[in-house]
Amino acid sequence: GVNPDLASERQTASFSVEKLTAWLDGGAEHTRIRRAVVEAIQSDPIFSRENQYFQSQNERYEAAVRKAVHLQKKMREMGWTENGPEYKYIYRALSGDVALLLQRVFKRSISVLGSEKQIAKWIPLATQYQIIGSYAQTELGHGTYLQGLETTAVFDVSTQEFILNTPTVSAMKWWPGDMGRSATHTVVFAQLYIHGKCYGVHPFIVQIRSLQDHSLCPGVTAGDIGPKMSFEHADNGYLMLQKVRVPRENMLNKFCEVQPDGTYVTRGSEKINYFPMTTVRISIISDEVIIPLMKACTIAIRYSVVRRQSKLKPGEQEAKILDYQTQQEKLLPQLAAAYAFHFINNYLQELLDRGYREIQRKNFEPLPELHAFSSGFKAMVTQYCTSAVEICLRACGGHGYSLLSGLPSLYTKILASCIYEGENTVLLLQTARFLIKCFMAASAGQPIPPSVAYLAAVNAGKCPAKNKLDFLRPDIYTEAYRHTAVRLISSVVAKLQDLIHSGVKKYDAWNQCTVQLVQAAKAHCHYISVVNFAETVEKLETKPDIQKIMKHLCDLFALHGIFSNAGVFLHDEYISGAQMDVATASYLDLLAVIRKDAVPLVDAFDFTDKTLNSALGSYDGQVYQRLYEWAQKSPTNKQISPSYEKYLKPLLHNTLSKL
Amino acid sequence: EALVLNDPDFQHEDLNFLSRSQRYEQAIRKSALMVMKLREYGIADPEEIYWFKSFVHRGRPEPLDLHLGMFLPTLLTQATPEQQDRFFMPAWNLEIIGTYAQTEMGHGTHLRGLETTATYDPATQEFILNSPTVTSIKWWPGGLGKTSNHAIVLAQLYTQGQCKGLHAFIVPIRQLGTHEPLPGITVGDIGPKFGYDEMDNGYLKMDNFRIPRENMLMKYAQVEPDGTYVKPLSDKLTYGTMVFIRSLIVGDSARSLSRACTIAIRYSAVRHQSELKPGEPEPQILDYQTQQYKLFPLLATAYAFHFVGAYIKDTYRRISGDINEGDLSELPELHALTAGLKAFTSWTANAGIEECRMACGGHGYSRCSGIPDIYVTFTPSCTYEGENTVMMLQTARFLVKSYTQVSSGQEVTGMVSYLNDLPRQRIQPQHVAARSVRINEPLSLVEAYKARAARLVEAAAKNLQAELNLRKSKEDAWNRTSVDLVRASEAHCHYVIVKLFAAKLSEISNAAVRAVLTELCLLYALYGISKNTGDFLQAGILTEAQSTQVYQQVKELLAALRPNAVALADAFDFHDVHLGSVLGRYDGNVYENMFEWAKKSPLNQKEVHESFHKHLKPMQAKL
């Protein structure tokens, strides 16, 4: 049965959990499909993750390969296809613990960057798993800054081949997934040289392992890069190429081509090269970042109503830890953020779909905006959610530290997202560059994209809030965020101009302002998140119960941001000291209100126990029983420890003679 | 140090490539060896043992930690002379390996909630130990899972039908000779954790397990043969041990953060990336302002925490002298201060280590950077020895008490004496303070932090009073103010740290060292202000113009510290073996050594992994 401490939380829900779930999924039909996919996968023992926490790196890798292979069979059995409605839920159902994920990236880069002919040749091979692909961009010494890559591809006119080379240790490809042990082919990014002239970084398809016995091809050195903080199941690899020759046709040539005589031709916009990165950044926000935060919130909040500690009132039972204001202040803002970012993800998807339609019509205008938004939000959301998951982990005390809580693995995995697909600081600076351009354009009276139109609006006055209720008005707090974002952007523009006028070189001035630029870019993303949340709530008028609780969460998200960044809002006295005290009081009051619906709000994320894979977060709240039974299955308890016979016994019995 | 490093017995494969069982085995092997070598070399001084141990285990936990750190000391302080005769020498000779079993599955920081019972049976003169529920199973004690054969168990004592509260009992749990659990004892390992792979944290369940009356530690409280309970004289004394352990955590915060900073700063000097100036080679990433902004404030923090750690250790030594002479007057303040500083420093260091790791980009995520290991080993200190939020609230209780004393006209002393100024300040307009802060003078910044702490303590105390006026329950009012109370404690701790750092500067005789440490001290203080400008602006301690200057000054300090950054990290003097990091190597030969390291990975042991033959090949054949 369900632990009564958890059951009682569900009886007092102010809304229907099932309806909220359906709304989050985008309709009841989606919920139905998702549940069917999850059920089909989780009822199959090959996909079980029960022993995941006990396995070594080798075992995890083998299980992940086995799952990847089994998944192909499963998909055929179930009739799921890559374009079907089920596809996007498969990854969620597997919780990512599966190999050969790079096959998709490999195929996508060929589809986007390859010619029709290349697509026709490679995509069927990859779809049939005749070849296994990877994507080799990052090098040991070079990451986010693509122009710095050192791998070379020299065109040899006489044989019509490219000769790929790794000239230094730091030029070795390092980190690509599936490359250490699995891949047979990979897309290698290398500096193209023709007749001694460098044409910059281009993609080449390179075979690295034999299709017969999987041994490495001549000139290729590849292997696993060793243990990481997480991703034990993935064989992130290294790759060294020594005079490896590939035919001329293996350079992906939709946008630029080397002709047989060595003539270099480009077509289309160079900026299109960024488009695949933009889509990847947006796609990781949902699967790799928001879902882990939702899971962490589910685990921490359910556990916090089961765990009792100390007494709130003398003579009473020990209190649920979620009844402590400090615990609420740790967890509930993270829950609000999970919702806020779920909605931001919808916003970004729409922006992307719109942009994609334009690009297909050969209109490349939306690219800079898309690039800036995907970069900024990737950075802001990954950073925010990573610390949020860590807060959840630490809010679970000692038991959170056990792998069986599920929280350490969520954390170690999500924190990689701050680095891959673009280091966050670098991304925020790219967003800042875009914002500054728009701000200057707006000042000069030129048109700017509607998403940043707020930069042009007049920026004056003071916050009009008079009491606690005023701070629950979206118009009041969104205006405070807008004011702050505009102030930060305009002041860094002024600073840059001052420096340049005083004779500082442009790039030096930029480096001297980077800390402020990062702050401004974050303020922009925060503002958009708050506005978007408020607008989402407004559209909910047909669902009054859900609208009410979402409004509370929106208020909490906004006020938490003001509370945690008080200095920025107080700076020009837009919000006065006295108002800040009122805002804080309003914020703390909200905690007690949302507390009542905390468990239903996480139930609505609708994770199965198998998905959570957590002793603390299960639906029935039988935390301690589960922890005890699961621990007994640990390999350390199954076998007799060899340490006793080998070391402890001599220590215990013969010490005196040896001392 | 050299003794351990040159001893071939202490060498082993890189721990990153070993499974949990193997890591446990290595740790046990080294611990057993260590004990023998300590005797061989005749090392007995606790300080020397500590260094020897930290070099053998390279700063990691080991299965005998609780035997050495808790079991033996508890015997010394709480056992009667007869009990010491029975247990101490066997324990010293490791015929008995013990652990300390306090925490239960359902109960942690709130000790009174523990459920394990020890019921006295006068008929046989025995205690009957029981774990009545699942939540009462002892859970987490280190060395309990596989290593120990005895445990000191904390249980609720029942005698003559009455509960007498928590007491400590020596409980044998495994058969000497076979190491099998004794009948009535269920014991095992609690499974894998975030870190602490080498430690067999364990569980212990007791079913009507009987031990002789003489196994209760009876130096203070006693149970006589007929079951009569004799009360202990004072219960404040147990605070002493807690203060001691928490003060160690402050030192550990400093060390762990210093290690992470050393790695990140050295690597940032080796790593080149992107362009600062068009056409020039890629610069060291440490030349980017954003990178300096991530790392230098942490470097300053590491230094600050070193001084705080040293201060607490000294104060503890001084006060424990007083305690032995029966003077307990300073204990409450020290207790409150260490609770808060334990929480403040461990939270800050925890976040700081993560920032260092992220500042190393992708390679920071590889285990070869060493930072993941520092993090997972350090992060539980936010929880153990008192959960941090609970610690902050204990400090707050002391602060509110002091505030109330001041309000009723009494003077307070020690670190909280700034509260004495509050009534006077109320007469003066606040902006006077604002004009007087000089942002280039450490002592003036100490005053600013002091004013902030005073303001936040006062605000929390007033909010608490307002809640008390609204509702009857004291506890409710406290709970509804607890977020404010934690903020007040944080401000208090922050002030103490800035004050100690600033005070340290005058003790430095070497002018060059003093100059660079003054920059670090200013950076620590100003960065803290820039991160909490809200507090300083709201209280009128700083003007808006000053807060802009603070920000500017922080950036100038970053540039000023840049040439000394590596030297300041080197000064922590961590040996490469101790750092355990390819990125943080003293010689900076990062990339070659990463490649060498990776080749040893278990996944690389065969050229073609067996998964290819088992799964991939059949799939390719079938599709």
Short mmCIF file of N, CA, C and O in Angstrom, two decimals, chain A residues 181 185 248 350 440 511 520 542 632:
data_model
loop_
_atom_site.label_atom_id
_atom_site.label_comp_id
_atom_site.label_asym_id
_atom_site.label_seq_id
_atom_site.Cartn_x
_atom_site.Cartn_y
_atom_site.Cartn_z
N ARG A 181 34.64 2.40 -28.74
CA ARG A 181 34.58 0.97 -28.98
C ARG A 181 33.61 0.58 -30.10
O ARG A 181 33.76 -0.48 -30.69
N HIS A 185 32.23 4.22 -38.48
CA HIS A 185 32.44 5.43 -39.27
C HIS A 185 32.27 6.65 -38.38
O HIS A 185 31.60 6.58 -37.35
N ARG A 248 37.40 11.70 -52.51
CA ARG A 248 36.91 13.07 -52.60
C ARG A 248 35.42 13.17 -52.25
O ARG A 248 34.96 14.14 -51.65
N GLU A 350 8.63 26.46 -30.85
CA GLU A 350 7.86 27.26 -31.81
C GLU A 350 8.77 28.18 -32.61
O GLU A 350 8.64 28.30 -33.83
N MET A 440 21.61 48.50 -30.10
CA MET A 440 22.14 49.63 -30.87
C MET A 440 21.24 49.91 -32.06
O MET A 440 20.98 51.08 -32.39
N ASN A 511 36.76 42.08 -23.70
CA ASN A 511 37.19 41.18 -22.62
C ASN A 511 37.00 41.84 -21.26
O ASN A 511 36.65 41.18 -20.29
N ALA A 520 24.20 40.38 -18.29
CA ALA A 520 23.12 40.96 -19.10
C ALA A 520 22.39 39.86 -19.90
O ALA A 520 21.17 39.85 -19.98
N THR A 542 -9.59 28.36 -19.60
CA THR A 542 -10.62 27.32 -19.61
C THR A 542 -10.38 26.25 -18.56
O THR A 542 -11.21 25.37 -18.36
N GLN A 632 20.46 -4.86 0.17
CA GLN A 632 20.87 -6.25 0.36
C GLN A 632 21.28 -6.92 -0.94
O GLN A 632 21.99 -7.90 -0.94
#
